[in-house]
Amino acid sequence: MIEGSADSGIGGKLTYGMVGGGAGAFIGDVHRKSIALDGMADIRAGCFSRSYDNTLATGKALGIAGDRLYKTFEEMAEAEAKRADKIDFVVIVTPNISHYPAAKAFLNKGINVVCDKPLCFEEAEAQELADLAKKNKLLFGVTYTYTGFPAVKHAREMIRKGEIGDIIYVTGEYPQDWLITPQEKEGSKQAEWRTDPKLAGKSNCVGDIGSHIENMISYVTGLKIKSLCARLDKIGPGRVLDDNATIMLEYAPGNTAKAGAKGVYWSSQVAMGYDNGLQFRVFGTKGGIEWRVEDPNYLKVSLLGKPRAVLSRGRDGFYPRAQSLSRIPSGHPEGYFEAMANIYKTYIGALIKQKAGQSLTEDDLDFPNAENGLDGVKFIGKCVESSQKGAVWVNF
Ligand SMILES: NC(=O)c1ccc[n+]([C@@H]2O[C@H](COP(=O)([O-])OP(=O)(O)OC[C@H]3O[C@@H](n4cnc5c(N)ncnc54)[C@H](O)[C@@H]3O)[C@@H](O)[C@H]2O)c1
C-alpha cells in the first residue's frame, strides 16, 4: 500500500471503511492507494468480501483491528454507527448489485458515502439515495474517476468561459478489447459479474464504460441530454448483455449551446487494439477541444484563426482549479491514481470543512455526486429502452 506523505494543509485526518475491494479485486485497491496519496484519511474498518476469510486476510494486510472487520455491510453500518470513533465515510466498491443496499445502510446510520459507478440499477433507487443523503446532511460521492484529470478540468473551464463558442457537436468514445474472448467463461471474476444481469443490471457495456462517457461529456460541456437513440449489440457468443453500443444524442439549448447541440457516443469491449480508449471531442463555433485518457496530460485545442495547440498539464497556463490538482511538474506523467486521488482530495476536503461547520464553495463540491449518479442510471435505462424498442429516439 502506498503511504501518503503530503500534508493536506486542510488539517485533521479522517477515517474511512470499505465495502468490497478484497484480495483479488480490481478497483478497491485503486481507491485505497489514491486516498493514501494525500494522507487525508486512514482506513479503519472493512467488509472487503462476501468471504469472511478474505475480509480477515485483507484487513490484516491493511493493519485494521480485528473487531472492525465485518461479515456483512449491514453489520458494519450498525456497529460503526455506535462507535465513538466511527468512520467518517464508507467507500463502496462491490459489483453493481450491492451499491444501492450498501449505500442505503450507511446513509441510514448517518455515515457519509462514496460509491463507485454505476450508482445502482433503477432511477428510483438512485433518487432515494440522493434524497436520503440530502435529508441526513451527508456528502455522497460517486467515483467517475476520469473527471479528476487536470486537463479535463481545464477543458471544462475553457468551455464555461466561452473560449470555443457555442457547442454544436460532441463525440465520446470508450473502446476496450478485453471481452473479445469469453473471459466470463474462463475464470475472470470481473467479466463474470459484468456480463450477468443479476449482478451488473440492465446493461454491461453502457453500464460499465458508456456511463463514463455520459458523465464526462456532461461534466465538461454542461450539456443536458434532450433525447437519444441507442443500439446495444451483443457480439460475444451467448452474451445476454451488450458488449458494444452506438448512441446518437440531442442536447437541450443551454449556456454552452444556445441552439442546442448534437452528439454521438460509442462504447465497446470488443474493439481489438484498444486497452482503455476513453476520448472526447467537443466542437464549438469558435474552436474544438480533444482529450484522451491514454495521453491524459495533454489537451488538443484548435481556436479559430490560431495555430492548433497541444496544452501540457503544469506548463501551459491551466486555469487555477485545474492547476491546483496537478501534483508534479509537466513532463512527469500523472495518471489514473492521481485522477482518483483528486476526487478524494476534494471530497475529503469538503467533509473536513463540513465537520468544522464551514460553508462549502463550488470548488469544494467539485466531485461527482449522487445527482450525477442518478443521471448515469437514467442514461443507462434510456439507452436500454431505446435499443429494446428497435433503436428509436426516446426523450430523456
Ligand atoms: N471508477 C472506475 O473507473 C471503475 C473501474 C472499475 C470498476 N468500477 C466499479 O467498481 C465496482 C467493482 O468493480 P471491480 O472491477 O473492482 O470488481 P471486482 O469483482 O474486482 O471486486 C468486487 C469486490 O467486491 C466484493 N464483494 C462482492 N459482494 C460483496 C458484498 N456484498 N459485501 C462485501 N464485499 C463484496 C468481492 O468479493 C470483491 O472483492 C463496480 O461497480 C464497477 O463498475 C469502477
Tab-separated table of C-alpha atoms and ligand atoms in Angstrom:
chain	number	residue	atom	x	y	z
A	1	MET	CA	0.000	0.000	0.000
A	2	ILE	CA	1.306	3.474	-0.862
A	3	GLU	CA	1.637	5.608	2.256
A	4	GLY	CA	0.576	9.203	1.650
A	5	SER	CA	3.175	11.691	2.800
A	6	ALA	CA	1.813	15.020	1.622
A	7	ASP	CA	0.281	17.253	4.279
A	8	SER	CA	-3.191	18.134	3.069
A	9	GLY	CA	-2.855	21.559	4.658
A	10	ILE	CA	-6.562	21.367	5.466
A	11	GLY	CA	-5.981	19.827	8.891
A	12	GLY	CA	-7.314	16.758	10.709
A	13	LYS	CA	-7.176	13.245	9.285
A	14	LEU	CA	-10.443	11.456	8.664
A	15	THR	CA	-11.097	7.725	8.831
A	16	TYR	CA	-12.948	5.505	6.395
A	17	GLY	CA	-14.164	1.969	5.873
A	18	MET	CA	-14.544	-0.068	2.722
A	19	VAL	CA	-17.167	-2.498	1.401
A	20	GLY	CA	-15.700	-4.701	-1.355
A	21	GLY	CA	-12.112	-4.466	-2.544
A	22	GLY	CA	-10.919	-7.753	-1.024
A	23	ALA	CA	-7.766	-9.534	-2.161
A	24	GLY	CA	-8.113	-10.294	-5.880
A	25	ALA	CA	-10.495	-7.403	-6.599
A	26	PHE	CA	-9.651	-4.612	-9.049
A	27	ILE	CA	-10.842	-1.154	-8.066
A	28	GLY	CA	-10.879	-1.282	-4.248
A	29	ASP	CA	-7.090	-1.226	-4.086
A	30	VAL	CA	-7.004	1.703	-6.540
A	31	HIS	CA	-9.289	3.627	-4.160
A	32	ARG	CA	-7.105	2.826	-1.135
A	33	LYS	CA	-3.890	3.863	-2.881
A	34	SER	CA	-5.475	7.029	-4.256
A	35	ILE	CA	-6.799	8.041	-0.833
A	36	ALA	CA	-3.349	7.384	0.673
A	37	LEU	CA	-1.706	9.704	-1.872
A	38	ASP	CA	-2.739	12.823	0.052
A	39	GLY	CA	-2.683	11.342	3.551
A	40	MET	CA	-6.036	12.936	4.437
A	41	ALA	CA	-7.813	9.749	5.592
A	42	ASP	CA	-6.839	6.359	7.046
A	43	ILE	CA	-8.664	3.072	6.628
A	44	ARG	CA	-10.079	1.706	9.905
A	45	ALA	CA	-12.848	-0.785	9.043
A	46	GLY	CA	-13.977	-3.117	6.296
A	47	CYS	CA	-16.205	-5.783	4.876
A	48	PHE	CA	-13.994	-6.497	1.901
A	49	SER	CA	-15.685	-9.582	0.529
A	50	ARG	CA	-18.635	-11.933	0.898
A	51	SER	CA	-15.970	-14.394	2.067
A	52	TYR	CA	-15.136	-13.593	5.701
A	53	ASP	CA	-11.751	-15.311	5.325
A	54	ASN	CA	-10.912	-12.856	2.541
A	55	THR	CA	-12.095	-9.919	4.681
A	56	LEU	CA	-9.904	-11.093	7.582
A	57	ALA	CA	-6.848	-11.581	5.363
A	58	THR	CA	-7.323	-8.251	3.536
A	59	GLY	CA	-7.969	-6.420	6.807
A	60	LYS	CA	-4.883	-7.923	8.440
A	61	ALA	CA	-2.700	-6.905	5.490
A	62	LEU	CA	-4.043	-3.353	5.838
A	63	GLY	CA	-3.420	-3.277	9.605
A	64	ILE	CA	-7.092	-2.996	10.586
A	65	ALA	CA	-8.154	-4.077	14.110
A	66	GLY	CA	-9.976	-7.429	14.158
A	67	ASP	CA	-13.111	-6.025	15.817
A	68	ARG	CA	-13.633	-3.719	12.851
A	69	LEU	CA	-13.644	-6.472	10.227
A	70	TYR	CA	-17.240	-7.373	9.482
A	71	LYS	CA	-19.083	-10.302	7.894
A	72	THR	CA	-21.707	-8.133	6.159
A	73	PHE	CA	-22.078	-4.468	5.258
A	74	GLU	CA	-25.297	-4.327	7.300
A	75	GLU	CA	-23.363	-5.423	10.406
A	76	MET	CA	-20.615	-2.931	9.594
A	77	ALA	CA	-23.020	0.030	9.245
A	78	GLU	CA	-24.767	-0.907	12.501
A	79	ALA	CA	-21.580	-1.425	14.532
A	80	GLU	CA	-19.635	1.548	13.142
A	81	ALA	CA	-22.531	3.941	13.803
A	82	LYS	CA	-22.421	3.023	17.522
A	83	ARG	CA	-18.708	3.700	17.964
A	84	ALA	CA	-17.366	6.961	19.379
A	85	ASP	CA	-14.589	6.711	16.789
A	86	LYS	CA	-16.885	5.684	13.918
A	87	ILE	CA	-15.617	6.001	10.368
A	88	ASP	CA	-16.217	9.389	8.709
A	89	PHE	CA	-17.115	7.826	5.381
A	90	VAL	CA	-17.506	4.471	3.683
A	91	VAL	CA	-16.247	3.519	0.215
A	92	ILE	CA	-18.439	1.026	-1.690
A	93	VAL	CA	-16.561	-0.909	-4.371
A	94	THR	CA	-18.625	-4.062	-4.809
A	95	PRO	CA	-20.226	-5.248	-8.063
A	96	ASN	CA	-23.180	-3.022	-9.054
A	97	ILE	CA	-25.891	-5.120	-7.400
A	98	SER	CA	-24.914	-4.185	-3.846
A	99	HIS	CA	-24.350	-0.438	-4.381
A	100	TYR	CA	-27.929	0.524	-3.514
A	101	PRO	CA	-28.465	-1.582	-0.371
A	102	ALA	CA	-24.979	-0.859	0.973
A	103	ALA	CA	-25.197	2.902	0.360
A	104	LYS	CA	-28.654	2.993	1.936
A	105	ALA	CA	-27.470	1.074	5.015
A	106	PHE	CA	-24.704	3.605	5.736
A	107	LEU	CA	-26.761	6.710	4.883
A	108	ASN	CA	-29.461	5.481	7.264
A	109	LYS	CA	-26.835	5.273	10.004
A	110	GLY	CA	-25.567	8.821	9.396
A	111	ILE	CA	-22.341	7.827	7.637
A	112	ASN	CA	-21.097	9.682	4.529
A	113	VAL	CA	-20.785	7.559	1.385
A	114	VAL	CA	-18.533	7.262	-1.651
A	115	CYS	CA	-19.834	4.695	-4.127
A	116	ASP	CA	-18.416	3.528	-7.410
A	117	LYS	CA	-20.433	3.779	-10.636
A	118	PRO	CA	-22.959	2.923	-11.910
A	119	LEU	CA	-24.705	4.116	-8.753
A	120	CYS	CA	-27.436	1.437	-8.858
A	121	PHE	CA	-29.901	-0.368	-11.139
A	122	GLU	CA	-33.028	1.816	-11.072
A	123	GLU	CA	-33.659	5.567	-11.244
A	124	ALA	CA	-35.999	5.382	-8.229
A	125	GLU	CA	-33.209	3.812	-6.143
A	126	ALA	CA	-30.728	6.498	-7.202
A	127	GLN	CA	-33.257	9.235	-6.396
A	128	GLU	CA	-33.854	7.665	-2.986
A	129	LEU	CA	-30.108	7.666	-2.216
A	130	ALA	CA	-29.747	11.298	-3.333
A	131	ASP	CA	-32.736	12.321	-1.193
A	132	LEU	CA	-31.505	10.352	1.820
A	133	ALA	CA	-28.050	11.973	1.664
A	134	LYS	CA	-29.651	15.416	1.468
A	135	LYS	CA	-32.091	14.699	4.304
A	136	ASN	CA	-29.329	13.395	6.603
A	137	LYS	CA	-26.918	16.210	5.541
A	138	LEU	CA	-24.342	13.692	4.323
A	139	LEU	CA	-21.878	14.032	1.464
A	140	PHE	CA	-22.297	11.454	-1.308
A	141	GLY	CA	-19.517	10.960	-3.860
A	142	VAL	CA	-19.671	8.790	-6.979
A	143	THR	CA	-16.261	7.871	-8.365
A	144	TYR	CA	-16.415	8.715	-12.043
A	145	THR	CA	-12.620	8.677	-11.947
A	146	TYR	CA	-11.817	10.385	-15.216
A	147	THR	CA	-13.220	13.824	-14.367
A	148	GLY	CA	-10.385	14.070	-11.823
A	149	PHE	CA	-7.753	14.769	-14.504
A	150	PRO	CA	-6.426	18.379	-14.535
A	151	ALA	CA	-6.626	18.547	-18.365
A	152	VAL	CA	-10.326	17.619	-18.194
A	153	LYS	CA	-10.931	20.370	-15.661
A	154	HIS	CA	-9.093	22.868	-17.888
A	155	ALA	CA	-11.240	21.838	-20.878
A	156	ARG	CA	-14.362	22.361	-18.776
A	157	GLU	CA	-13.231	25.841	-17.745
A	158	MET	CA	-12.382	26.826	-21.338
A	159	ILE	CA	-15.894	25.815	-22.395
A	160	ARG	CA	-17.525	27.597	-19.447
A	161	LYS	CA	-15.637	30.764	-20.345
A	162	GLY	CA	-16.910	30.577	-23.948
A	163	GLU	CA	-13.467	30.071	-25.493
A	164	ILE	CA	-14.761	27.618	-28.113
A	165	GLY	CA	-18.029	29.499	-28.634
A	166	ASP	CA	-21.351	27.704	-28.735
A	167	ILE	CA	-21.081	23.926	-28.732
A	168	ILE	CA	-22.523	22.379	-31.886
A	169	TYR	CA	-21.360	18.751	-31.755
A	170	VAL	CA	-19.638	16.326	-29.370
A	171	THR	CA	-18.235	12.832	-29.692
A	172	GLY	CA	-17.384	10.500	-26.833
A	173	GLU	CA	-15.921	7.056	-27.213
A	174	TYR	CA	-14.682	4.335	-24.892
A	175	PRO	CA	-13.308	1.304	-26.718
A	176	GLN	CA	-11.749	-1.674	-24.898
A	177	ASP	CA	-10.944	-5.140	-26.253
A	178	TRP	CA	-10.790	-7.365	-23.156
A	179	LEU	CA	-14.139	-9.105	-23.854
A	180	ILE	CA	-13.287	-10.117	-27.422
A	181	THR	CA	-12.645	-13.538	-25.846
A	182	PRO	CA	-15.240	-15.137	-23.500
A	183	GLN	CA	-13.439	-14.112	-20.302
A	184	GLU	CA	-16.611	-14.722	-18.315
A	185	LYS	CA	-16.280	-18.443	-19.077
A	186	GLU	CA	-12.539	-18.511	-18.471
A	187	GLY	CA	-12.354	-17.604	-14.794
A	188	SER	CA	-12.329	-13.785	-14.861
A	189	LYS	CA	-14.402	-12.691	-11.859
A	190	GLN	CA	-14.607	-9.172	-13.252
A	191	ALA	CA	-16.057	-10.478	-16.551
A	192	GLU	CA	-18.394	-12.938	-14.809
A	193	TRP	CA	-20.398	-10.347	-12.891
A	194	ARG	CA	-20.265	-7.663	-15.593
A	195	THR	CA	-21.948	-9.982	-18.121
A	196	ASP	CA	-24.571	-11.258	-15.636
A	197	PRO	CA	-27.734	-9.099	-15.494
A	198	LYS	CA	-28.453	-10.221	-11.922
A	199	LEU	CA	-25.163	-8.658	-10.751
A	200	ALA	CA	-24.491	-5.907	-13.323
A	201	GLY	CA	-28.003	-4.595	-14.039
A	202	LYS	CA	-29.692	-3.834	-17.369
A	203	SER	CA	-26.510	-3.283	-19.325
A	204	ASN	CA	-22.910	-4.427	-19.354
A	205	CYS	CA	-21.090	-2.159	-21.811
A	206	VAL	CA	-23.143	1.031	-21.379
A	207	GLY	CA	-23.313	0.498	-17.611
A	208	ASP	CA	-19.630	-0.230	-17.187
A	209	ILE	CA	-17.974	2.231	-19.572
A	210	GLY	CA	-20.678	4.095	-21.544
A	211	SER	CA	-21.672	5.635	-18.204
A	212	HIS	CA	-18.181	7.194	-18.001
A	213	ILE	CA	-18.767	8.884	-21.387
A	214	GLU	CA	-22.133	10.265	-20.236
A	215	ASN	CA	-20.605	11.664	-17.055
A	216	MET	CA	-17.537	13.055	-18.822
A	217	ILE	CA	-19.472	14.894	-21.544
A	218	SER	CA	-21.970	16.219	-19.024
A	219	TYR	CA	-19.163	17.447	-16.724
A	220	VAL	CA	-17.008	19.031	-19.407
A	221	THR	CA	-19.751	20.641	-21.501
A	222	GLY	CA	-22.637	21.245	-19.080
A	223	LEU	CA	-24.943	19.920	-21.837
A	224	LYS	CA	-28.234	18.296	-20.820
A	225	ILE	CA	-29.467	15.343	-22.880
A	226	LYS	CA	-32.866	16.001	-24.504
A	227	SER	CA	-33.271	12.706	-26.366
A	228	LEU	CA	-31.225	9.758	-27.530
A	229	CYS	CA	-31.286	6.832	-29.950
A	230	ALA	CA	-29.245	3.766	-28.975
A	231	ARG	CA	-28.347	0.420	-30.473
A	232	LEU	CA	-26.856	-2.038	-27.994
A	233	ASP	CA	-25.132	-5.031	-29.592
A	234	LYS	CA	-24.376	-8.446	-28.087
A	235	ILE	CA	-21.401	-9.547	-30.145
A	236	GLY	CA	-19.747	-12.180	-27.945
A	237	PRO	CA	-21.429	-15.584	-28.478
A	238	GLY	CA	-24.101	-16.338	-25.883
A	239	ARG	CA	-23.919	-12.922	-24.211
A	240	VAL	CA	-27.159	-11.789	-22.592
A	241	LEU	CA	-25.998	-8.211	-22.116
A	242	ASP	CA	-24.459	-5.702	-24.553
A	243	ASP	CA	-20.732	-5.538	-25.244
A	244	ASN	CA	-20.854	-2.755	-27.883
A	245	ALA	CA	-23.105	0.322	-28.078
A	246	THR	CA	-23.725	3.189	-30.512
A	247	ILE	CA	-25.738	6.162	-29.266
A	248	MET	CA	-26.882	9.349	-31.043
A	249	LEU	CA	-27.880	12.267	-28.831
A	250	GLU	CA	-29.589	15.636	-28.928
A	251	TYR	CA	-28.912	18.173	-26.186
A	252	ALA	CA	-31.184	20.933	-24.943
A	253	PRO	CA	-30.267	24.593	-25.542
A	254	GLY	CA	-28.294	25.995	-22.588
A	255	ASN	CA	-25.425	28.270	-21.520
A	256	THR	CA	-22.802	26.442	-23.578
A	257	ALA	CA	-25.006	25.642	-26.602
A	258	LYS	CA	-27.565	28.374	-27.287
A	259	ALA	CA	-29.227	26.448	-30.109
A	260	GLY	CA	-28.749	23.034	-28.521
A	261	ALA	CA	-26.223	20.527	-29.833
A	262	LYS	CA	-25.884	17.019	-31.180
A	263	GLY	CA	-23.515	14.169	-30.444
A	264	VAL	CA	-22.559	10.539	-30.723
A	265	TYR	CA	-21.164	8.074	-28.144
A	266	TRP	CA	-19.594	4.689	-28.829
A	267	SER	CA	-18.533	2.233	-26.162
A	268	SER	CA	-17.160	-1.220	-26.831
A	269	GLN	CA	-15.451	-4.099	-25.037
A	270	VAL	CA	-14.749	-5.948	-28.290
A	271	ALA	CA	-12.701	-3.299	-30.158
A	272	MET	CA	-9.383	-5.029	-30.857
A	273	GLY	CA	-6.353	-2.869	-30.254
A	274	TYR	CA	-7.864	-0.706	-27.524
A	275	ASP	CA	-6.989	-1.132	-23.838
A	276	ASN	CA	-8.924	1.722	-22.318
A	277	GLY	CA	-9.522	4.323	-25.031
A	278	LEU	CA	-11.821	6.865	-23.373
A	279	GLN	CA	-11.765	10.013	-25.506
A	280	PHE	CA	-13.914	13.072	-26.148
A	281	ARG	CA	-14.095	15.819	-28.746
A	282	VAL	CA	-16.121	18.995	-28.314
A	283	PHE	CA	-16.720	21.209	-31.352
A	284	GLY	CA	-17.898	24.799	-30.972
A	285	THR	CA	-18.493	27.781	-33.265
A	286	LYS	CA	-15.058	29.230	-32.348
A	287	GLY	CA	-12.956	26.167	-31.597
A	288	GLY	CA	-12.567	22.497	-30.774
A	289	ILE	CA	-11.115	20.539	-27.842
A	290	GLU	CA	-9.946	16.937	-27.738
A	291	TRP	CA	-8.704	14.717	-24.863
A	292	ARG	CA	-7.924	11.039	-24.420
A	293	VAL	CA	-7.240	9.159	-21.225
A	294	GLU	CA	-4.329	7.187	-22.663
A	295	ASP	CA	-2.433	10.515	-23.054
A	296	PRO	CA	-4.108	12.394	-20.188
A	297	ASN	CA	-1.594	15.124	-19.503
A	298	TYR	CA	-2.271	16.853	-22.816
A	299	LEU	CA	-5.239	18.687	-24.282
A	300	LYS	CA	-5.573	19.390	-28.011
A	301	VAL	CA	-7.080	22.789	-28.677
A	302	SER	CA	-7.954	24.441	-32.017
A	303	LEU	CA	-9.168	28.029	-31.856
A	304	LEU	CA	-10.433	29.899	-34.901
A	305	GLY	CA	-7.629	31.892	-36.567
A	306	LYS	CA	-4.909	30.410	-34.341
A	307	PRO	CA	-2.484	27.531	-34.893
A	308	ARG	CA	-3.551	24.192	-33.412
A	309	ALA	CA	-2.054	23.693	-29.944
A	310	VAL	CA	-1.330	20.854	-27.558
A	311	LEU	CA	-1.546	22.178	-23.992
A	312	SER	CA	0.568	20.429	-21.402
A	313	ARG	CA	-0.515	19.941	-17.792
A	314	GLY	CA	1.553	22.038	-15.422
A	315	ARG	CA	3.164	24.046	-18.196
A	316	ASP	CA	0.718	25.869	-20.407
A	317	GLY	CA	-1.290	28.056	-18.073
A	318	PHE	CA	-4.104	25.786	-16.959
A	319	TYR	CA	-6.892	27.565	-15.091
A	320	PRO	CA	-6.350	27.695	-11.294
A	321	ARG	CA	-8.723	24.861	-10.315
A	322	ALA	CA	-7.101	22.520	-12.848
A	323	GLN	CA	-3.607	23.645	-11.879
A	324	SER	CA	-4.303	23.134	-8.175
A	325	LEU	CA	-4.893	19.430	-8.848
A	326	SER	CA	-1.622	18.947	-10.701
A	327	ARG	CA	0.928	17.392	-8.328
A	328	ILE	CA	4.261	17.249	-10.152
A	329	PRO	CA	5.955	19.331	-12.885
A	330	SER	CA	4.971	18.940	-16.544
A	331	GLY	CA	6.603	16.095	-18.416
A	332	HIS	CA	6.360	13.815	-15.364
A	333	PRO	CA	3.253	11.830	-16.279
A	334	GLU	CA	0.309	11.816	-13.901
A	335	GLY	CA	-2.361	9.176	-14.373
A	336	TYR	CA	-5.202	7.082	-13.023
A	337	PHE	CA	-4.206	7.136	-9.334
A	338	GLU	CA	-3.808	10.911	-9.340
A	339	ALA	CA	-7.191	11.421	-11.057
A	340	MET	CA	-8.923	9.250	-8.445
A	341	ALA	CA	-6.908	10.992	-5.707
A	342	ASN	CA	-8.181	14.369	-6.945
A	343	ILE	CA	-11.762	13.226	-6.465
A	344	TYR	CA	-10.925	12.080	-2.934
A	345	LYS	CA	-8.866	15.179	-2.105
A	346	THR	CA	-11.893	17.306	-2.966
A	347	TYR	CA	-14.447	15.024	-1.282
A	348	ILE	CA	-12.422	14.621	1.945
A	349	GLY	CA	-11.582	18.341	1.962
A	350	ALA	CA	-15.319	19.091	1.766
A	351	LEU	CA	-16.051	16.652	4.605
A	352	ILE	CA	-13.394	18.272	6.789
A	353	LYS	CA	-14.873	21.723	6.161
A	354	GLN	CA	-18.403	20.433	6.737
A	355	LYS	CA	-17.366	18.854	10.055
A	356	ALA	CA	-15.859	22.196	11.072
A	357	GLY	CA	-19.174	23.912	10.280
A	358	GLN	CA	-17.726	25.887	7.367
A	359	SER	CA	-19.744	26.577	4.223
A	360	LEU	CA	-18.714	24.850	1.005
A	361	THR	CA	-17.794	26.627	-2.245
A	362	GLU	CA	-18.351	25.392	-5.816
A	363	ASP	CA	-14.709	24.220	-5.935
A	364	ASP	CA	-15.144	22.382	-2.603
A	365	LEU	CA	-18.031	20.455	-4.157
A	366	ASP	CA	-16.252	19.718	-7.448
A	367	PHE	CA	-16.569	15.931	-7.168
A	368	PRO	CA	-19.176	13.670	-8.839
A	369	ASN	CA	-22.198	13.377	-6.543
A	370	ALA	CA	-25.420	11.390	-6.130
A	371	GLU	CA	-27.278	13.571	-8.670
A	372	ASN	CA	-24.572	12.752	-11.228
A	373	GLY	CA	-25.002	9.097	-10.261
A	374	LEU	CA	-28.738	9.433	-10.854
A	375	ASP	CA	-28.105	10.949	-14.311
A	376	GLY	CA	-25.918	7.931	-15.107
A	377	VAL	CA	-28.561	5.426	-14.045
A	378	LYS	CA	-31.167	7.291	-16.117
A	379	PHE	CA	-28.818	7.309	-19.131
A	380	ILE	CA	-28.305	3.533	-18.924
A	381	GLY	CA	-32.064	2.956	-18.632
A	382	LYS	CA	-32.867	5.204	-21.611
A	383	CYS	CA	-30.227	3.515	-23.803
A	384	VAL	CA	-31.649	0.074	-22.989
A	385	GLU	CA	-35.217	1.319	-23.582
A	386	SER	CA	-34.308	2.852	-26.960
A	387	SER	CA	-32.449	-0.252	-28.102
A	388	GLN	CA	-35.176	-2.660	-26.989
A	389	LYS	CA	-37.763	-0.641	-28.941
A	390	GLY	CA	-35.660	-1.055	-32.108
A	391	ALA	CA	-33.192	1.842	-31.787
A	392	VAL	CA	-35.819	4.568	-31.698
A	393	TRP	CA	-35.443	8.115	-30.336
A	394	VAL	CA	-36.575	8.378	-26.708
A	395	ASN	CA	-36.959	11.561	-24.682
A	396	PHE	CA	-34.678	11.916	-21.710
B	1	LIG	N1	-14.417	4.246	-11.411
B	1	LIG	C1	-13.839	3.386	-12.224
B	1	LIG	O1	-13.057	3.778	-13.084
B	1	LIG	C2	-14.126	1.923	-12.070
B	1	LIG	C3	-13.239	0.965	-12.598
B	1	LIG	C4	-13.512	-0.401	-12.368
B	1	LIG	C5	-14.645	-0.778	-11.668
B	1	LIG	N2	-15.517	0.184	-11.222
B	1	LIG	C6	-16.732	-0.207	-10.466
B	1	LIG	O2	-16.295	-0.716	-9.204
B	1	LIG	C7	-17.138	-1.778	-8.784
B	1	LIG	C8	-16.274	-3.015	-8.516
B	1	LIG	O3	-15.630	-3.420	-9.694
B	1	LIG	P1	-14.328	-4.364	-9.670
B	1	LIG	O4	-13.867	-4.485	-11.064
B	1	LIG	O5	-13.370	-3.891	-8.633
B	1	LIG	O6	-14.992	-5.742	-9.203
B	1	LIG	P2	-14.232	-6.992	-8.547
B	1	LIG	O7	-15.063	-8.188	-8.887
B	1	LIG	O8	-12.803	-6.997	-8.920
B	1	LIG	O9	-14.316	-6.708	-6.983
B	1	LIG	C9	-15.518	-6.710	-6.252
B	1	LIG	C10	-15.226	-6.976	-4.784
B	1	LIG	O10	-16.428	-6.810	-4.036
B	1	LIG	C11	-16.560	-7.946	-3.131
B	1	LIG	N3	-17.970	-8.115	-2.795
B	1	LIG	C12	-18.970	-8.575	-3.584
B	1	LIG	N4	-20.149	-8.527	-2.932
B	1	LIG	C13	-19.876	-8.047	-1.690
B	1	LIG	C14	-20.670	-7.765	-0.543
B	1	LIG	N5	-21.987	-7.980	-0.554
B	1	LIG	N6	-20.039	-7.292	0.557
B	1	LIG	C15	-18.709	-7.085	0.570
B	1	LIG	N7	-17.909	-7.308	-0.486
B	1	LIG	C16	-18.487	-7.781	-1.589
B	1	LIG	C17	-15.923	-9.099	-3.905
B	1	LIG	O11	-15.574	-10.147	-3.025
B	1	LIG	C18	-14.701	-8.386	-4.482
B	1	LIG	O12	-13.670	-8.298	-3.509
B	1	LIG	C19	-18.155	-1.972	-9.903
B	1	LIG	O13	-19.352	-1.312	-9.578
B	1	LIG	C20	-17.522	-1.309	-11.118
B	1	LIG	O14	-18.463	-0.784	-12.030
B	1	LIG	C21	-15.258	1.499	-11.396
